[in-house]
mmCIF file of C-alpha atoms in Angstrom:
data_model
loop_
_atom_site.group_PDB
_atom_site.id
_atom_site.type_symbol
_atom_site.label_atom_id
_atom_site.label_comp_id
_atom_site.label_asym_id
_atom_site.label_seq_id
_atom_site.Cartn_x
_atom_site.Cartn_y
_atom_site.Cartn_z
ATOM 1 C CA UNK A 848 0.091 0.051 -0.028
ATOM 2 C CA UNK A 849 1.359 3.413 -0.996
ATOM 3 C CA UNK A 850 1.661 5.828 1.937
ATOM 4 C CA UNK A 851 0.463 9.216 1.972
ATOM 5 C CA UNK A 852 3.871 10.543 2.858
ATOM 6 C CA UNK A 853 5.300 8.825 -0.450
ATOM 7 C CA UNK A 854 2.580 10.668 -2.572
ATOM 8 C CA UNK A 855 3.210 13.974 -0.474
ATOM 9 C CA UNK A 856 6.839 13.893 -1.287
ATOM 10 C CA UNK A 857 6.661 12.801 -4.914
ATOM 11 C CA UNK A 858 4.084 15.781 -5.546
ATOM 12 C CA UNK A 859 6.589 17.999 -3.880
ATOM 13 C CA UNK A 860 9.563 16.794 -6.255
ATOM 14 C CA UNK A 861 7.437 17.448 -9.166
ATOM 15 C CA UNK A 862 6.079 20.601 -8.233
ATOM 16 C CA UNK A 863 9.673 22.015 -7.792
ATOM 17 C CA UNK A 864 11.154 20.311 -10.950
ATOM 18 C CA UNK A 865 11.912 22.063 -14.219
ATOM 19 C CA UNK A 866 13.736 19.458 -15.909
ATOM 20 C CA UNK A 867 12.408 16.178 -14.661
ATOM 21 C CA UNK A 868 12.849 13.139 -16.717
ATOM 22 C CA UNK A 869 10.600 9.657 -16.674
ATOM 23 C CA UNK A 870 12.297 6.545 -17.565
ATOM 24 C CA UNK A 871 9.667 3.791 -18.181
ATOM 25 C CA UNK A 872 9.304 0.304 -19.048
ATOM 26 C CA UNK A 873 6.702 -2.337 -19.706
ATOM 27 C CA UNK A 874 4.903 -1.756 -16.366
ATOM 28 C CA UNK A 875 3.578 1.658 -17.702
ATOM 29 C CA UNK A 876 1.647 -0.183 -20.438
ATOM 30 C CA UNK A 877 0.431 -3.209 -18.543
ATOM 31 C CA UNK A 878 -2.318 -1.231 -17.032
ATOM 32 C CA UNK A 879 -3.554 -0.468 -20.445
ATOM 33 C CA UNK A 880 -4.024 -4.059 -21.314
ATOM 34 C CA UNK A 881 -0.730 -4.658 -23.236
ATOM 35 C CA UNK A 882 1.313 -7.763 -22.210
ATOM 36 C CA UNK A 883 4.696 -7.495 -20.928
ATOM 37 C CA UNK A 884 7.309 -10.078 -21.192
ATOM 38 C CA UNK A 885 8.888 -11.147 -17.883
ATOM 39 C CA UNK A 886 5.852 -11.166 -15.337
ATOM 40 C CA UNK A 887 3.921 -14.351 -14.386
ATOM 41 C CA UNK A 888 1.382 -14.026 -17.460
ATOM 42 C CA UNK A 889 4.211 -12.266 -19.751
ATOM 43 C CA UNK A 890 4.995 -13.295 -23.199
ATOM 44 C CA UNK A 891 8.119 -15.213 -22.083
ATOM 45 C CA UNK A 892 5.945 -17.586 -20.067
ATOM 46 C CA UNK A 893 3.477 -18.461 -22.843
ATOM 47 C CA UNK A 894 4.155 -21.246 -25.124
ATOM 48 C CA UNK A 895 4.633 -20.862 -29.051
ATOM 49 C CA UNK A 896 6.370 -23.069 -31.518
ATOM 50 C CA UNK A 897 9.368 -20.747 -30.904
ATOM 51 C CA UNK A 898 10.221 -18.798 -27.683
ATOM 52 C CA UNK A 899 9.205 -15.204 -28.055
ATOM 53 C CA UNK A 900 12.735 -13.834 -27.566
ATOM 54 C CA UNK A 901 13.665 -15.861 -30.671
ATOM 55 C CA UNK A 902 10.704 -14.689 -32.766
ATOM 56 C CA UNK A 903 11.532 -11.173 -31.900
ATOM 57 C CA UNK A 904 15.122 -11.274 -33.172
ATOM 58 C CA UNK A 905 16.631 -9.911 -36.256
ATOM 59 C CA UNK A 906 17.733 -13.313 -37.452
ATOM 60 C CA UNK A 907 14.195 -14.781 -36.895
ATOM 61 C CA UNK A 908 12.637 -11.894 -38.823
ATOM 62 C CA UNK A 909 15.275 -12.342 -41.764
ATOM 63 C CA UNK A 910 14.776 -16.112 -42.088
ATOM 64 C CA UNK A 911 10.910 -16.861 -40.909
ATOM 65 C CA UNK A 912 9.353 -13.587 -41.674
ATOM 66 C CA UNK A 913 6.018 -15.033 -42.167
ATOM 67 C CA UNK A 914 6.116 -16.694 -38.772
ATOM 68 C CA UNK A 915 7.329 -13.419 -37.406
ATOM 69 C CA UNK A 916 4.266 -11.590 -38.662
ATOM 70 C CA UNK A 917 1.863 -14.324 -37.296
ATOM 71 C CA UNK A 918 3.237 -13.634 -33.910
ATOM 72 C CA UNK A 919 3.421 -9.740 -34.143
ATOM 73 C CA UNK A 920 -0.093 -9.467 -35.306
ATOM 74 C CA UNK A 921 -1.308 -11.417 -32.473
ATOM 75 C CA UNK A 922 0.784 -10.120 -29.660
ATOM 76 C CA UNK A 923 2.316 -6.901 -30.436
ATOM 77 C CA UNK A 924 -0.179 -4.891 -32.391
ATOM 78 C CA UNK A 925 -2.283 -3.439 -29.450
ATOM 79 C CA UNK A 926 -3.587 -0.472 -31.560
ATOM 80 C CA UNK A 927 -6.794 0.050 -29.653
ATOM 81 C CA UNK A 928 -5.144 0.554 -26.159
ATOM 82 C CA UNK A 929 -5.670 3.650 -24.316
ATOM 83 C CA UNK A 930 -3.498 5.533 -21.992
ATOM 84 C CA UNK A 931 -3.684 5.055 -18.436
ATOM 85 C CA UNK A 932 -3.346 7.470 -15.545
ATOM 86 C CA UNK A 933 0.564 7.172 -15.613
ATOM 87 C CA UNK A 934 0.684 8.248 -19.305
ATOM 88 C CA UNK A 935 -1.982 11.111 -18.780
ATOM 89 C CA UNK A 936 -0.037 12.447 -15.786
ATOM 90 C CA UNK A 937 3.270 12.671 -17.526
ATOM 91 C CA UNK A 938 1.619 14.525 -20.464
ATOM 92 C CA UNK A 939 0.199 17.048 -17.749
ATOM 93 C CA UNK A 940 3.564 17.524 -16.184
ATOM 94 C CA UNK A 941 5.239 18.165 -19.459
ATOM 95 C CA UNK A 942 2.466 20.792 -20.307
ATOM 96 C CA UNK A 943 3.046 22.462 -16.976
ATOM 97 C CA UNK A 944 6.746 22.713 -17.510
ATOM 98 C CA UNK A 945 7.947 20.185 -14.979
ATOM 99 C CA UNK A 946 8.761 17.344 -17.162
ATOM 100 C CA UNK A 947 11.622 17.606 -20.000
ATOM 101 C CA UNK A 948 11.271 14.257 -21.535
ATOM 102 C CA UNK A 949 9.929 10.838 -21.323
ATOM 103 C CA UNK A 950 12.354 8.035 -22.269
ATOM 104 C CA UNK A 951 10.547 4.760 -22.855
ATOM 105 C CA UNK A 952 11.324 1.089 -23.559
ATOM 106 C CA UNK A 953 7.924 0.741 -24.886
ATOM 107 C CA UNK A 954 6.734 0.735 -28.457
ATOM 108 C CA UNK A 955 3.108 1.198 -28.207
ATOM 109 C CA UNK A 956 2.849 4.849 -28.968
ATOM 110 C CA UNK A 957 0.618 5.526 -25.786
ATOM 111 C CA UNK A 958 2.765 8.469 -24.309
ATOM 112 C CA UNK A 959 1.951 10.440 -27.666
ATOM 113 C CA UNK A 960 -1.630 9.262 -27.587
ATOM 114 C CA UNK A 961 -1.773 10.746 -24.091
ATOM 115 C CA UNK A 962 -0.451 13.957 -25.275
ATOM 116 C CA UNK A 963 3.331 13.962 -24.594
ATOM 117 C CA UNK A 964 5.368 15.698 -26.969
ATOM 118 C CA UNK A 965 8.974 14.922 -26.192
ATOM 119 C CA UNK A 966 9.176 11.136 -26.181
ATOM 120 C CA UNK A 967 12.420 9.229 -26.929
ATOM 121 C CA UNK A 968 11.541 5.690 -27.782
ATOM 122 C CA UNK A 969 14.563 3.604 -27.307
ATOM 123 C CA UNK A 970 13.139 0.354 -28.920
ATOM 124 C CA UNK A 971 11.191 2.151 -31.615
ATOM 125 C CA UNK A 972 7.504 2.308 -32.405
ATOM 126 C CA UNK A 973 4.901 -0.012 -33.958
ATOM 127 C CA UNK A 974 3.429 2.878 -35.484
ATOM 128 C CA UNK A 975 6.275 3.364 -37.892
ATOM 129 C CA UNK A 976 6.856 0.830 -40.628
ATOM 130 C CA UNK A 977 8.968 0.943 -43.757
ATOM 131 C CA UNK A 978 9.767 -0.763 -46.926
ATOM 132 C CA UNK A 979 13.436 -2.273 -46.626
ATOM 133 C CA UNK A 980 13.861 -1.777 -50.104
ATOM 134 C CA UNK A 981 12.757 1.739 -51.013
ATOM 135 C CA UNK A 982 12.034 3.251 -47.535
ATOM 136 C CA UNK A 983 8.429 4.175 -48.207
ATOM 137 C CA UNK A 984 6.382 4.343 -45.117
ATOM 138 C CA UNK A 985 3.624 1.760 -44.573
ATOM 139 C CA UNK A 986 0.545 2.123 -42.296
ATOM 140 C CA UNK A 987 0.336 -0.151 -39.265
ATOM 141 C CA UNK A 988 -3.343 -0.571 -39.980
ATOM 142 C CA UNK A 989 -2.481 -2.443 -43.049
ATOM 143 C CA UNK A 990 -0.171 -4.664 -41.334
ATOM 144 C CA UNK A 991 -2.830 -5.569 -38.774
ATOM 145 C CA UNK A 992 -5.439 -6.298 -41.384
ATOM 146 C CA UNK A 993 -3.252 -8.149 -43.787
ATOM 147 C CA UNK A 994 -1.971 -11.742 -43.791
ATOM 148 C CA UNK A 995 1.255 -13.127 -44.411
ATOM 149 C CA UNK A 996 4.269 -10.804 -45.021
ATOM 150 C CA UNK A 997 3.481 -7.252 -45.789
ATOM 151 C CA UNK A 998 4.993 -6.047 -49.034
ATOM 152 C CA UNK A 999 5.543 -2.541 -50.426
ATOM 153 C CA UNK A 1000 4.346 -1.756 -53.951
ATOM 154 C CA UNK A 1001 7.890 -2.107 -55.265
ATOM 155 C CA UNK A 1002 8.021 -5.610 -53.842
ATOM 156 C CA UNK A 1003 10.071 -4.987 -50.775
ATOM 157 C CA UNK A 1004 9.508 -6.450 -47.492
ATOM 158 C CA UNK A 1005 8.010 -4.046 -44.801
ATOM 159 C CA UNK A 1006 9.596 -3.899 -41.451
ATOM 160 C CA UNK A 1007 8.400 -2.505 -38.271
ATOM 161 C CA UNK A 1008 10.614 0.141 -36.805
ATOM 162 C CA UNK A 1009 11.106 -1.845 -33.586
ATOM 163 C CA UNK A 1010 14.426 -2.755 -32.397
ATOM 164 C CA UNK A 1011 14.615 -6.624 -32.461
ATOM 165 C CA UNK A 1012 16.914 -8.853 -30.523
ATOM 166 C CA UNK A 1013 20.466 -8.652 -32.543
ATOM 167 C CA UNK A 1014 19.890 -5.045 -33.596
ATOM 168 C CA UNK A 1015 21.665 -1.727 -32.187
ATOM 169 C CA UNK A 1016 19.667 0.941 -30.523
ATOM 170 C CA UNK A 1017 19.328 4.096 -32.516
ATOM 171 C CA UNK A 1018 22.399 6.134 -31.653
ATOM 172 C CA UNK A 1019 20.726 9.316 -31.865
ATOM 173 C CA UNK A 1020 17.949 8.621 -29.684
ATOM 174 C CA UNK A 1021 20.352 7.230 -27.020
ATOM 175 C CA UNK A 1022 22.456 10.249 -27.057
ATOM 176 C CA UNK A 1023 19.385 12.578 -26.531
ATOM 177 C CA UNK A 1024 18.304 10.425 -23.608
ATOM 178 C CA UNK A 1025 21.793 10.474 -22.156
ATOM 179 C CA UNK A 1026 21.693 14.238 -22.226
ATOM 180 C CA UNK A 1027 18.274 14.689 -20.974
ATOM 181 C CA UNK A 1028 18.960 12.130 -17.968
ATOM 182 C CA UNK A 1029 22.246 13.922 -17.359
ATOM 183 C CA UNK A 1030 20.711 17.348 -17.089
ATOM 184 C CA UNK A 1031 17.650 16.353 -15.126
ATOM 185 C CA UNK A 1032 16.957 17.851 -11.779
ATOM 186 C CA UNK A 1033 14.353 14.838 -10.951
ATOM 187 C CA UNK A 1034 14.534 11.104 -12.406
ATOM 188 C CA UNK A 1035 11.493 8.996 -11.982
ATOM 189 C CA UNK A 1036 12.052 5.268 -13.014
ATOM 190 C CA UNK A 1037 8.715 3.512 -13.427
ATOM 191 C CA UNK A 1038 7.246 0.169 -14.553
ATOM 192 C CA UNK A 1039 10.627 -1.511 -15.215
ATOM 193 C CA UNK A 1040 12.735 -3.971 -13.301
ATOM 194 C CA UNK A 1041 15.856 -2.482 -15.342
ATOM 195 C CA UNK A 1042 16.567 -5.766 -16.666
ATOM 196 C CA UNK A 1043 17.058 -4.915 -20.376
ATOM 197 C CA UNK A 1044 20.522 -3.359 -21.447
ATOM 198 C CA UNK A 1045 21.938 -0.970 -22.781
ATOM 199 C CA UNK A 1046 18.503 0.956 -21.896
ATOM 200 C CA UNK A 1047 18.756 0.121 -18.065
ATOM 201 C CA UNK A 1048 22.407 1.612 -18.098
ATOM 202 C CA UNK A 1049 20.916 5.094 -19.013
ATOM 203 C CA UNK A 1050 20.007 5.955 -15.377
ATOM 204 C CA UNK A 1051 23.681 5.860 -14.467
ATOM 205 C CA UNK A 1052 24.053 9.242 -16.233
ATOM 206 C CA UNK A 1053 21.621 10.833 -13.849
ATOM 207 C CA UNK A 1054 23.795 13.530 -11.837
ATOM 208 C CA UNK A 1055 21.197 15.020 -9.619
ATOM 209 C CA UNK A 1056 19.956 13.974 -6.002
ATOM 210 C CA UNK A 1057 16.397 13.095 -6.456
ATOM 211 C CA UNK A 1058 15.699 9.752 -7.943
ATOM 212 C CA UNK A 1059 12.420 7.826 -7.492
ATOM 213 C CA UNK A 1060 11.750 4.209 -8.383
ATOM 214 C CA UNK A 1061 8.087 3.140 -8.835
ATOM 215 C CA UNK A 1062 7.665 -0.479 -9.538
ATOM 216 C CA UNK A 1063 5.673 -3.336 -8.256
ATOM 217 C CA UNK A 1064 8.942 -5.265 -7.534
ATOM 218 C CA UNK A 1065 12.581 -4.366 -6.631
ATOM 219 C CA UNK A 1066 14.934 -3.577 -9.585
ATOM 220 C CA UNK A 1067 17.436 -6.010 -10.716
ATOM 221 C CA UNK A 1068 19.989 -3.174 -10.855
ATOM 222 C CA UNK A 1069 21.677 -2.277 -7.591
ATOM 223 C CA UNK A 1070 20.618 1.180 -6.591
ATOM 224 C CA UNK A 1071 21.533 3.154 -3.500
ATOM 225 C CA UNK A 1072 20.133 6.513 -2.182
ATOM 226 C CA UNK A 1073 16.990 6.001 -4.256
ATOM 227 C CA UNK A 1074 13.397 6.577 -2.939
ATOM 228 C CA UNK A 1075 11.429 3.360 -3.697
ATOM 229 C CA UNK A 1076 7.556 3.299 -4.073
ATOM 230 C CA UNK A 1077 6.246 -0.156 -4.433
ATOM 231 C CA UNK A 1078 3.071 -0.177 -6.369
ATOM 232 C CA UNK A 1079 1.457 0.053 -9.812
ATOM 233 C CA UNK A 1080 2.529 3.349 -11.715
ATOM 234 C CA UNK A 1081 -0.689 4.143 -12.928
ATOM 235 C CA UNK A 1082 -2.325 3.878 -9.379
ATOM 236 C CA UNK A 1083 0.468 5.885 -8.001
ATOM 237 C CA UNK A 1084 0.306 8.738 -10.532
ATOM 238 C CA UNK A 1085 -3.364 8.896 -10.169
ATOM 239 C CA UNK A 1086 -2.816 9.968 -6.487
ATOM 240 C CA UNK A 1087 0.039 12.444 -7.229
#
């Protein structure tokens, strides 16, 4: 149970902040009905012909493109999901001038749907898709409604702009994330166990004194001098 003092302290921190940064993971989206990977009911614990981490790899996409898209349509394209209290509160803080950026590991676009403008998507987005041959954009709705491997009119295979296992993160996005976190006066980490690298290593660039971690469980990363709030990110933010 989140205490009143934890909510009051978080409210005060945000109220004084002018360059706060939010670093979020899958737990931010699960309250919108989007499955995560590592929880008890996550995708990694479900049974498919291939393990999800193999399906969502660059090598699998290249060698088994049709099977990749079967899984991708079934489990990754949650286009009708709506922002929850966490997404909405972050958008409000940005509009009020307290939050400088959202750095997210999620690919669902819910931060933008909630109204956040400065969102750094470390792992890309399901909403952006391009032909691998000519580079033409391809609407995600056509991928969801289609069957088999989506192809561009030029004949090229369409690939989602999501970072698959075995692919590097976008250097420009990473550099921007490092700069925002380095300059932040408050860092809030929410909905992530900090298991996924190199993204999890970004919080090491924070130089301020006020860092808050909001999550249902303790993070995998060793963190000291940190304020922990144990709970669901949406429920906590709805009280702030």
